[in-house]
XYZ file of C-alpha atoms in Angstrom:
637
model
C 20.654 -13.099 -4.273
C 24.337 -12.711 -3.449
C 25.194 -12.239 0.197
C 27.843 -9.902 1.482
C 31.030 -11.947 1.383
C 33.453 -9.694 3.194
C 32.912 -6.770 5.499
C 35.406 -4.744 3.500
C 33.321 -5.185 0.350
C 30.271 -3.963 2.209
C 32.196 -0.934 3.444
C 33.347 -0.181 -0.090
C 29.775 -0.439 -1.366
C 28.499 1.831 1.380
C 31.194 4.393 0.616
C 30.332 4.308 -3.083
C 26.609 4.543 -2.360
C 27.062 7.533 -0.097
C 29.151 9.301 -2.710
C 26.577 8.597 -5.409
C 23.901 10.140 -3.198
C 25.957 13.316 -2.846
C 26.586 13.318 -6.584
C 22.881 12.980 -7.313
C 22.074 16.009 -5.215
C 24.449 18.358 -7.000
C 24.901 17.033 -10.543
C 23.207 18.025 -13.788
C 23.512 14.607 -15.377
C 20.157 14.609 -17.171
C 20.475 17.994 -18.825
C 24.095 17.219 -19.791
C 23.481 13.735 -21.174
C 19.880 13.588 -22.364
C 17.618 15.327 -24.856
C 13.962 15.857 -23.987
C 11.078 15.628 -26.455
C 7.390 16.186 -25.670
C 4.803 14.572 -27.955
C 1.077 13.897 -27.954
C 0.489 10.269 -28.903
C -2.871 9.533 -30.499
C -4.769 6.562 -29.052
C -7.044 4.312 -31.084
C -10.100 6.411 -30.152
C -8.405 9.675 -31.174
C -7.521 10.880 -27.636
C -4.064 12.431 -27.352
C -1.866 11.478 -24.385
C 0.979 13.816 -23.461
C 4.286 11.968 -23.393
C 7.783 13.121 -22.428
C 10.764 11.258 -23.859
C 14.318 11.524 -22.522
C 16.861 10.100 -24.993
C 20.625 9.706 -24.413
C 22.738 12.141 -26.404
C 25.070 9.337 -27.492
C 23.511 8.068 -30.731
C 26.193 5.468 -31.451
C 24.205 2.637 -29.880
C 20.634 1.562 -29.214
C 18.820 1.626 -25.888
C 15.802 0.033 -24.245
C 12.789 2.149 -23.367
C 11.831 2.485 -19.696
C 8.339 3.905 -19.321
C 6.234 5.190 -16.454
C 2.590 6.148 -16.910
C 1.342 8.420 -14.146
C -1.632 10.442 -12.902
C 0.797 12.652 -10.951
C 2.238 14.626 -13.903
C 5.246 14.152 -16.165
C 6.514 17.625 -15.216
C 8.411 19.748 -15.914
C 6.705 20.792 -19.135
C 8.287 23.021 -21.757
C 11.451 23.283 -23.813
C 14.663 23.280 -21.811
C 12.969 22.156 -18.583
C 14.111 18.721 -17.441
C 13.879 16.454 -14.430
C 17.015 16.193 -12.292
C 16.621 12.431 -12.043
C 14.955 10.049 -14.500
C 14.233 6.348 -14.509
C 13.758 3.917 -11.638
C 17.158 4.706 -10.097
C 20.403 6.601 -10.649
C 22.240 3.544 -12.019
C 19.789 2.953 -14.852
C 19.875 6.671 -15.610
C 23.658 6.737 -15.901
C 23.980 3.481 -17.813
C 21.833 4.873 -20.600
C 18.172 4.172 -21.275
C 15.430 5.964 -23.163
C 13.149 7.090 -20.328
C 9.513 7.933 -21.006
C 6.851 9.546 -18.808
C 3.217 9.803 -19.833
C 0.268 11.621 -18.286
C -2.529 9.067 -18.266
C -5.885 9.798 -19.872
C -7.641 12.798 -18.328
C -4.698 13.899 -16.155
C -2.558 17.004 -16.551
C -1.569 17.589 -20.205
C -3.400 14.569 -21.621
C -6.805 14.748 -23.226
C -9.869 12.836 -22.084
C -11.683 12.449 -18.784
C -10.047 10.637 -15.904
C -11.610 7.616 -14.234
C -10.159 6.422 -10.941
C -8.909 2.850 -11.513
C -10.478 2.796 -14.971
C -12.128 -0.558 -15.596
C -10.483 -3.048 -17.936
C -12.630 -3.863 -20.985
C -12.277 -7.450 -22.228
C -12.859 -8.158 -25.917
C -12.676 -4.489 -26.867
C -14.293 -3.312 -30.052
C -12.239 -1.421 -32.634
C -12.191 2.021 -30.996
C -12.929 1.084 -27.391
C -10.148 2.076 -25.038
C -8.987 1.438 -21.508
C -5.635 1.683 -19.735
C -4.522 -1.608 -21.281
C -5.107 -0.331 -24.815
C -3.628 3.100 -23.999
C -0.447 1.374 -22.851
C -0.354 -0.878 -25.892
C -0.880 2.023 -28.307
C 1.798 4.082 -26.569
C 4.396 1.315 -26.711
C 3.546 0.661 -30.336
C 4.152 4.321 -31.202
C 7.375 4.518 -29.186
C 9.125 1.508 -30.731
C 8.160 2.717 -34.221
C 9.050 6.393 -33.800
C 11.762 6.915 -31.163
C 15.241 6.802 -32.640
C 17.923 4.440 -31.359
C 15.588 2.156 -29.394
C 16.478 -1.534 -29.356
C 12.868 -2.725 -29.521
C 12.648 -3.701 -25.860
C 10.408 -1.880 -23.390
C 10.191 -2.017 -19.601
C 7.609 -0.390 -17.346
C 7.840 0.610 -13.699
C 6.061 2.757 -11.173
C 5.345 3.179 -7.471
C 1.821 3.398 -6.017
C -0.619 4.568 -8.706
C 2.107 4.454 -11.392
C 2.743 0.934 -10.050
C -0.842 0.076 -10.905
C -0.240 1.264 -14.463
C 2.851 -0.956 -14.609
C 0.625 -3.897 -13.683
C -1.856 -2.844 -16.357
C 0.937 -2.751 -18.952
C 1.519 -6.483 -18.491
C -2.063 -7.460 -19.365
C -2.480 -8.401 -23.035
C 0.939 -6.825 -23.383
C 2.514 -5.403 -26.525
C 5.157 -7.812 -27.917
C 7.876 -5.218 -27.259
C 7.166 -5.182 -23.519
C 9.752 -7.469 -21.974
C 9.787 -6.434 -18.312
C 7.366 -4.818 -15.871
C 7.954 -3.859 -12.255
C 4.760 -2.951 -10.394
C 5.862 -1.411 -7.091
C 3.453 -0.699 -4.216
C 0.854 -1.201 -6.932
C -2.814 -0.621 -6.220
C -4.758 -3.834 -6.735
C -8.286 -2.968 -5.666
C -9.618 0.237 -4.093
C -11.881 -1.754 -1.748
C -8.792 -3.239 -0.070
C -6.027 -0.690 -0.825
C -5.644 2.979 0.085
C -9.141 4.330 0.749
C -10.727 1.137 2.076
C -9.521 -1.772 4.147
C -11.914 -4.715 4.124
C -14.832 -2.342 3.698
C -13.820 0.179 6.362
C -13.263 3.704 5.058
C -9.827 5.168 5.761
C -10.960 8.482 7.158
C -7.332 9.566 7.505
C -7.132 9.688 3.677
C -10.016 12.137 3.470
C -7.950 15.083 2.207
C -6.520 12.983 -0.626
C -9.924 12.291 -2.175
C -9.999 15.494 -4.220
C -6.609 14.621 -5.744
C -8.329 11.812 -7.630
C -11.901 13.037 -7.872
C -11.825 16.648 -9.093
C -13.220 16.749 -12.611
C -11.444 18.195 -15.638
C -11.799 17.593 -19.378
C -9.088 19.785 -20.932
C -5.288 19.540 -20.718
C -3.556 21.705 -18.116
C -0.021 22.135 -16.824
C -1.122 23.349 -13.384
C -3.158 21.792 -10.575
C -6.943 21.979 -11.061
C -7.750 20.380 -7.702
C -7.547 21.692 -4.156
C -7.601 20.000 -0.771
C -10.184 20.381 2.002
C -9.049 22.851 4.647
C -8.994 21.461 8.158
C -7.517 24.460 10.025
C -6.202 22.314 12.878
C -3.242 20.153 13.802
C -5.389 17.774 15.844
C -6.821 15.365 13.305
C -8.401 13.146 15.952
C -10.423 15.985 17.456
C -11.330 17.422 14.053
C -13.034 14.252 12.874
C -14.543 13.510 16.272
C -16.163 16.957 16.277
C -17.433 16.495 12.704
C -19.420 13.435 13.705
C -21.028 11.194 11.050
C -19.420 10.856 7.635
C -22.375 12.600 5.996
C -21.225 15.840 7.641
C -18.045 15.774 5.536
C -20.157 16.312 2.443
C -20.003 20.050 3.151
C -16.488 19.977 1.668
C -17.709 18.719 -1.699
C -20.109 19.804 -4.423
C -22.248 16.770 -4.005
C -25.961 17.249 -3.412
C -27.366 13.739 -3.662
C -27.221 13.113 0.056
C -30.198 13.942 2.209
C -28.172 16.221 4.441
C -28.114 19.883 5.268
C -24.634 21.306 4.818
C -23.172 24.544 6.008
C -22.267 27.244 3.518
C -18.741 26.627 2.329
C -17.268 28.645 -0.519
C -14.365 26.191 -0.787
C -16.514 23.177 -1.669
C -14.935 20.873 -4.246
C -16.722 19.217 -7.157
C -15.644 15.626 -6.526
C -16.868 12.535 -8.370
C -14.692 10.179 -6.302
C -16.380 11.157 -3.023
C -19.723 10.559 -4.737
C -18.530 7.132 -5.822
C -17.418 6.237 -2.290
C -20.669 7.422 -0.689
C -23.047 5.826 -3.172
C -21.223 2.474 -3.261
C -20.557 1.382 0.345
C -20.397 -2.319 -0.561
C -18.187 -4.321 -2.905
C -20.560 -3.977 -5.835
C -20.050 -4.043 -9.591
C -18.473 -0.569 -9.564
C -15.579 -1.582 -7.288
C -15.260 -5.047 -8.793
C -14.904 -3.620 -12.292
C -12.044 -1.384 -11.153
C -10.006 -4.189 -9.572
C -7.044 -5.462 -11.545
C -6.095 -8.642 -9.633
C -8.803 -10.723 -11.297
C -7.366 -9.977 -14.753
C -3.802 -11.137 -14.128
C -4.484 -14.411 -15.907
C -3.907 -12.355 -19.047
C -0.200 -11.646 -18.406
C 1.741 -13.414 -21.162
C 4.883 -15.399 -20.407
C 6.799 -13.010 -22.674
C 6.663 -10.354 -19.919
C 8.956 -10.760 -16.910
C 7.563 -9.227 -13.723
C 9.253 -8.057 -10.535
C 6.720 -7.045 -7.885
C 8.120 -4.777 -5.171
C 6.630 -3.715 -1.865
C 7.271 -2.741 1.728
C 6.210 -4.801 4.733
C 5.304 -1.534 6.484
C 3.493 0.176 3.618
C 0.353 1.779 5.049
C -1.097 2.563 1.623
C -0.584 -0.389 -0.695
C 0.189 -3.700 0.976
C -2.667 -5.762 -0.415
C -1.890 -4.753 -4.011
C 1.692 -5.996 -4.498
C 1.205 -9.185 -2.478
C -1.962 -10.154 -4.333
C -0.456 -9.118 -7.682
C 2.497 -11.444 -7.182
C 0.279 -14.308 -6.002
C -2.173 -13.914 -8.899
C 0.578 -13.966 -11.531
C 2.086 -17.019 -9.828
C -1.279 -18.753 -9.822
C -2.080 -18.177 -13.475
C 1.345 -17.836 -15.097
C 3.116 -21.114 -14.476
C 5.591 -20.336 -17.275
C 6.044 -16.671 -16.332
C 9.182 -15.179 -14.845
C 7.724 -13.554 -11.719
C 9.770 -12.478 -8.717
C 8.855 -10.807 -5.422
C 10.941 -8.254 -3.504
C 9.689 -7.111 -0.091
C 11.751 -5.026 2.284
C 11.436 -3.085 5.563
C 9.986 -0.035 3.875
C 7.016 2.243 4.070
C 5.383 3.554 0.894
C 7.951 3.746 -1.922
C 10.959 4.167 0.372
C 13.005 1.676 -1.672
C 13.468 4.484 -4.228
C 15.068 6.720 -1.598
C 18.679 7.859 -1.875
C 19.085 7.940 1.903
C 21.524 5.629 3.635
C 19.702 5.151 6.934
C 16.524 3.040 6.664
C 13.836 3.687 9.249
C 10.065 3.495 9.313
C 8.745 5.934 11.863
C 10.612 5.284 15.089
C 12.028 1.925 14.084
C 15.503 1.469 12.586
C 16.139 -1.473 10.234
C 19.686 -0.835 8.996
C 21.771 1.137 6.523
C 21.876 1.122 2.698
C 18.919 -1.257 2.355
C 17.277 0.835 -0.366
C 20.589 1.539 -2.102
C 21.375 -2.172 -2.205
C 17.988 -2.901 -3.778
C 18.433 -0.258 -6.471
C 21.916 -1.366 -7.491
C 21.861 -5.129 -6.997
C 18.249 -6.031 -7.676
C 16.271 -3.447 -9.653
C 19.065 -2.529 -12.066
C 19.972 -6.179 -12.548
C 16.360 -7.094 -13.377
C 15.874 -4.454 -16.064
C 19.321 -4.906 -17.601
C 18.849 -8.662 -17.913
C 15.497 -8.469 -19.683
C 16.048 -5.300 -21.706
C 19.764 -5.478 -22.535
C 20.797 -9.045 -21.722
C 19.724 -12.511 -22.715
C 16.199 -12.073 -21.428
C 15.920 -15.694 -20.261
C 14.855 -16.855 -16.824
C 18.422 -17.065 -15.543
C 18.482 -13.531 -14.211
C 20.500 -14.389 -11.120
C 17.686 -13.147 -8.894
C 15.726 -15.404 -6.524
C 12.021 -16.128 -6.762
C 11.474 -14.240 -3.517
C 13.924 -11.798 -1.968
C 12.493 -10.750 1.386
C 13.719 -8.915 4.466
C 13.258 -10.441 7.910
C 12.142 -7.386 9.883
C 12.997 -9.041 13.212
C 16.482 -10.311 12.386
C 17.030 -7.347 10.059
C 18.515 -9.365 7.217
C 17.682 -10.363 3.631
C 16.712 -13.918 2.753
C 16.207 -15.660 -0.611
C 13.562 -18.308 -1.248
C 12.434 -20.293 -4.273
C 8.782 -19.697 -3.362
C 6.682 -17.257 -1.341
C 5.550 -18.112 1.194
C 8.530 -20.439 1.706
C 7.795 -24.122 1.227
C 8.775 -25.017 4.804
C 5.990 -22.949 6.379
C 3.338 -24.632 8.514
C 0.059 -23.259 9.873
C -0.252 -23.068 13.659
C -3.227 -21.947 15.733
C -2.489 -19.961 18.887
C -5.398 -19.423 21.266
C -6.517 -16.277 23.064
C -6.720 -17.742 26.541
C -7.981 -16.129 29.704
C -5.637 -14.061 31.872
C -4.367 -12.289 28.739
C -2.424 -15.343 27.588
C -1.557 -16.338 24.009
C -0.974 -20.108 23.999
C -0.610 -22.961 21.499
C -3.265 -24.873 23.406
C -6.788 -23.948 24.448
C -7.241 -23.553 28.203
C -9.660 -26.406 28.752
C -13.255 -27.322 28.077
C -14.753 -24.089 29.335
C -14.789 -21.081 27.056
C -14.706 -17.739 28.808
C -15.860 -14.283 27.775
C -13.640 -11.221 27.727
C -15.674 -8.023 27.525
C -14.839 -4.407 26.746
C -16.859 -1.245 26.261
C -16.509 0.480 22.880
C -17.285 4.108 23.683
C -18.313 5.948 20.534
C -17.302 9.263 22.128
C -13.833 8.075 23.066
C -12.502 5.847 20.282
C -9.063 4.234 20.410
C -6.545 6.413 18.514
C -4.364 4.782 15.884
C -1.413 6.898 17.022
C -0.499 8.890 20.080
C 0.829 11.717 17.891
C -1.126 14.973 17.816
C -0.892 16.049 14.194
C -2.680 16.291 10.881
C -1.193 14.218 8.058
C -2.093 13.944 4.389
C -1.832 10.162 4.495
C -0.548 8.308 7.593
C 2.602 6.197 7.335
C 4.700 5.974 10.491
C 1.976 4.306 12.569
C 2.855 0.988 10.897
C 5.817 0.594 13.285
C 4.523 2.749 16.132
C 5.010 1.714 19.735
C 1.664 0.223 20.815
C 2.090 0.597 24.581
C -0.347 3.507 24.591
C -3.059 1.211 23.191
C -2.218 -1.803 25.356
C -2.863 0.301 28.455
C -6.434 1.235 27.489
C -9.401 -0.740 28.883
C -11.041 -0.947 25.432
C -8.068 -2.806 23.931
C -7.763 -6.504 24.755
C -4.232 -7.845 25.136
C -3.070 -11.453 24.851
C 0.623 -12.340 24.899
C 3.050 -15.241 25.190
C 5.551 -15.830 27.918
C 9.055 -14.571 27.179
C 10.275 -16.598 24.212
C 13.057 -19.088 24.909
C 13.772 -19.586 21.202
C 13.241 -17.703 17.947
C 9.791 -17.738 16.368
C 9.583 -16.737 12.676
C 6.417 -15.835 10.792
C 6.521 -16.003 6.977
C 3.243 -15.478 5.181
C -0.267 -14.340 5.989
C -2.054 -14.420 9.338
C -5.679 -15.353 9.941
C -7.476 -14.145 13.054
C -10.310 -16.608 13.806
C -12.370 -14.614 16.257
C -15.453 -15.714 18.146
C -17.246 -12.530 19.157
C -20.490 -10.964 20.266
C -21.825 -7.443 20.667
C -24.741 -5.799 22.428
C -25.334 -3.865 19.215
C -25.936 -4.949 15.625
C -22.720 -3.631 14.025
C -19.031 -3.483 14.939
C -15.550 -3.246 13.495
C -12.837 -5.665 14.602
C -9.164 -4.700 14.579
C -6.368 -7.194 15.218
C -2.734 -6.225 15.753
C 0.324 -8.485 15.988
C 2.975 -6.963 18.262
C 6.651 -7.743 18.941
C 7.226 -6.829 22.599
C 10.903 -6.030 23.041
C 12.795 -6.833 26.262
C 13.563 -4.174 28.850
C 17.243 -4.170 27.854
C 16.570 -3.605 24.109
C 19.335 -1.667 22.358
C 18.792 2.047 21.746
C 19.823 2.193 18.062
C 17.825 5.084 16.599
C 18.906 8.634 17.393
C 15.752 9.881 15.619
C 13.454 8.174 18.128
C 10.714 10.470 19.402
C 11.770 12.037 22.682
C 9.090 10.379 24.809
C 9.983 6.849 23.643
C 12.591 4.275 24.553
C 13.323 0.937 22.891
C 13.059 -0.672 26.322
C 9.787 -2.667 26.202
C 9.004 -1.192 22.757
C 5.766 -2.665 21.362
C 6.535 -2.919 17.626
C 3.439 -3.335 15.470
C 4.381 -6.081 13.012
C 0.992 -6.300 11.290
C -2.524 -4.984 11.786
C -5.839 -5.068 9.967
C -9.498 -4.180 10.297
C -12.639 -5.936 9.154
C -15.918 -4.073 9.063
C -18.074 -6.688 10.782
C -20.992 -6.371 8.378
C -18.725 -7.883 5.698
C -17.717 -10.964 7.725
C -19.483 -13.309 5.283
C -19.550 -11.240 2.097
C -18.140 -7.914 0.969
C -20.985 -7.633 -1.519
C -23.895 -8.465 0.770
C -23.457 -6.975 4.250
C -25.466 -8.195 7.215
C -26.035 -7.100 10.809
C -24.970 -8.957 13.931
C -27.645 -10.469 16.102
C -27.230 -8.759 19.448
C -25.473 -10.908 22.090
C -25.112 -13.882 19.732
C -21.727 -15.616 19.460
C -20.497 -15.101 15.889
C -17.471 -16.136 13.838
C -15.401 -13.287 12.400
C -12.317 -14.210 10.344
C -9.823 -11.479 9.508
C -6.980 -11.974 7.067
C -3.852 -9.989 7.889
C -1.394 -9.483 5.023
C 1.923 -11.323 4.828
C 4.785 -10.705 7.216
C 8.355 -11.948 7.429
C 9.406 -11.377 10.985
C 11.436 -13.236 13.579
C 10.457 -12.725 17.202
C 13.806 -13.118 18.913
C 14.598 -15.020 22.062
C 13.731 -12.801 25.026
C 10.875 -11.061 23.166
C 7.134 -11.749 23.469
C 4.376 -12.133 20.866
C 1.353 -9.999 21.663
C -2.107 -9.772 20.097
C -4.237 -6.658 20.548
C -7.947 -6.610 19.709
C -10.064 -3.472 19.596
C -13.107 -2.080 17.821
C -12.119 1.497 16.986
C -8.972 2.836 15.313
C -9.550 6.525 14.976
C -9.258 8.452 12.766
C -7.325 5.961 10.654
C -10.719 4.469 9.880
C -14.137 6.031 10.293
C -16.373 5.306 13.258
C -18.797 2.437 12.977
C -22.202 3.496 14.380
C -22.351 0.112 16.165
C -25.986 0.094 15.121
C -26.608 -1.453 11.721
C -27.584 0.960 8.941
C -27.671 0.196 5.228
C -25.117 2.876 4.349
C -22.691 4.181 6.987
C -21.897 7.216 4.798
C -25.496 8.327 5.324
C -25.815 7.418 9.008
C -27.309 9.991 11.391
C -25.989 11.081 14.778
C -28.715 9.053 16.518
C -27.395 5.827 14.938
C -24.086 6.022 16.840
C -24.220 4.176 20.156
C -21.748 2.892 22.722
C -21.812 -0.914 22.916
C -20.188 -3.741 24.844
C -18.229 -6.234 22.782
C -17.121 -9.740 23.727
C -14.252 -11.922 22.558
C -14.471 -15.614 23.488
C -11.378 -17.539 24.536
C -11.848 -20.231 21.886
C -10.744 -17.553 19.407
C -7.385 -18.236 17.771
C -4.722 -16.701 15.552
C -3.483 -18.833 12.671
C 0.179 -18.049 12.051
C 2.333 -19.059 9.068
C 5.371 -20.382 10.946
C 8.743 -20.971 9.300
C 10.234 -24.286 10.376
């Protein structure tokens, strides 16, 4: 990827970008330059999928088709009603493309019944359908029926639409030349609602968005969200107690639980699915898409996009890229990862922050103009060969705050290093001798560690990914291990593996590991949007974090209890980072057993199904971490 050559060129770009943002806000470009058509495309099984097509008014040339399939609606519906912005970004909109939006099967104006992460069907019979065949049939209809198309199709989407972009590449239609899955869901046992088997309680209100049943087309919302009637999410869930008590919000009577009368109960098949399938069984496995990416043909170029601070879908894009790389040796497959939270690369804002942390200006605008637009134009309008001018991996160093290009991800000059959790809260490259020590903490089920110090109720949490972790480091139930002040830069590029040696007085426990960049006391104050109670001085930036529900330490399919007080290995994979710890900073590791209410409470007593656990199953326990535990870093040399 080209670097900025002169400061004046950067200033000119920034000026242009800012002006284009202002123009986007006020202009009527779509309604002035495009014609909208709404059609119902018939799938091979007879189901009609509602599709909206925006075609350029200029009919003197042909255009590629850019398509997004979505469960979130292709609104606005009706003659004369048009989106104010179409396509992946403003540049592709203004350059001229046929832009298509489709409501996926069972959502909004499309027929059929929706299935969350509908399973892929290999070797389909004549009229069997899945999302792969729905995409194929749609593309086939579009290239045969939409006027002035040049026969080339590209797909894109962020989050769930990103998943459908991934799906489009499997057993792809010959006309599909480029796909860009962005923040794409890969597997619901590791993305969004679960992390390594732990339930993301903080996503509770979003369940009905995906699980409320309907079987007829509609142009208005048929779902509603559980009412919490509080701004203190932590206290709300703490007062509710076991997960089974949340069933009162849903029309779901297969649990052996007495619920209070609630006229606002929601008929929700997704909650039922979550409750009845606590382990990584055939239901969740069938819905995963990563295992099918050996079926992406080399005729489809892919650009996988994600954010290093995406709280919702981090596993998905990283594993999607790696799976295509593994199976598609001849495929054009590139990775773009920036300092973004969920989908922020599509933002028109100039200033790029995640929560309280500032990463720079025009980062998203640069991506849209110099990377995303270039990718689609090359494969849909250009030569379509592998010489796109883009690197294999274009990644943002969140410590140095700069872009880097590599011909592989992780970079080839990365080595694995083990750093040990020594006594006296030290993180060292060497173990502290022959004698292993125990570090104990009490995990109080009535006073779990909060994931954020904010008092608020959010639909889905995001900003915590860069939150200052001082509040956690100062709690007795959070273990802290850190280096001395660094005398030289230390860059991590790739995944992290926590190799814990632990014990518990109970038979169940969760284990949370956080990697922290401790800033010096004289750190620059560079964010005027910083929360009032914070300063960058000694800021504890969370670089990466992850949980493992301890019962799944050996298998996500076959859980098992801990033996009380027995030393046990627990390995936790933390997703990739690209971060330089600067000279004068410190590397810190935090270990805890609750993270509330980001994830649900573990009873700390083994039960077969936590979603059906009773109040009596929840017990305070003492946990132990042994000092022969280590953190395996991917270190850039």
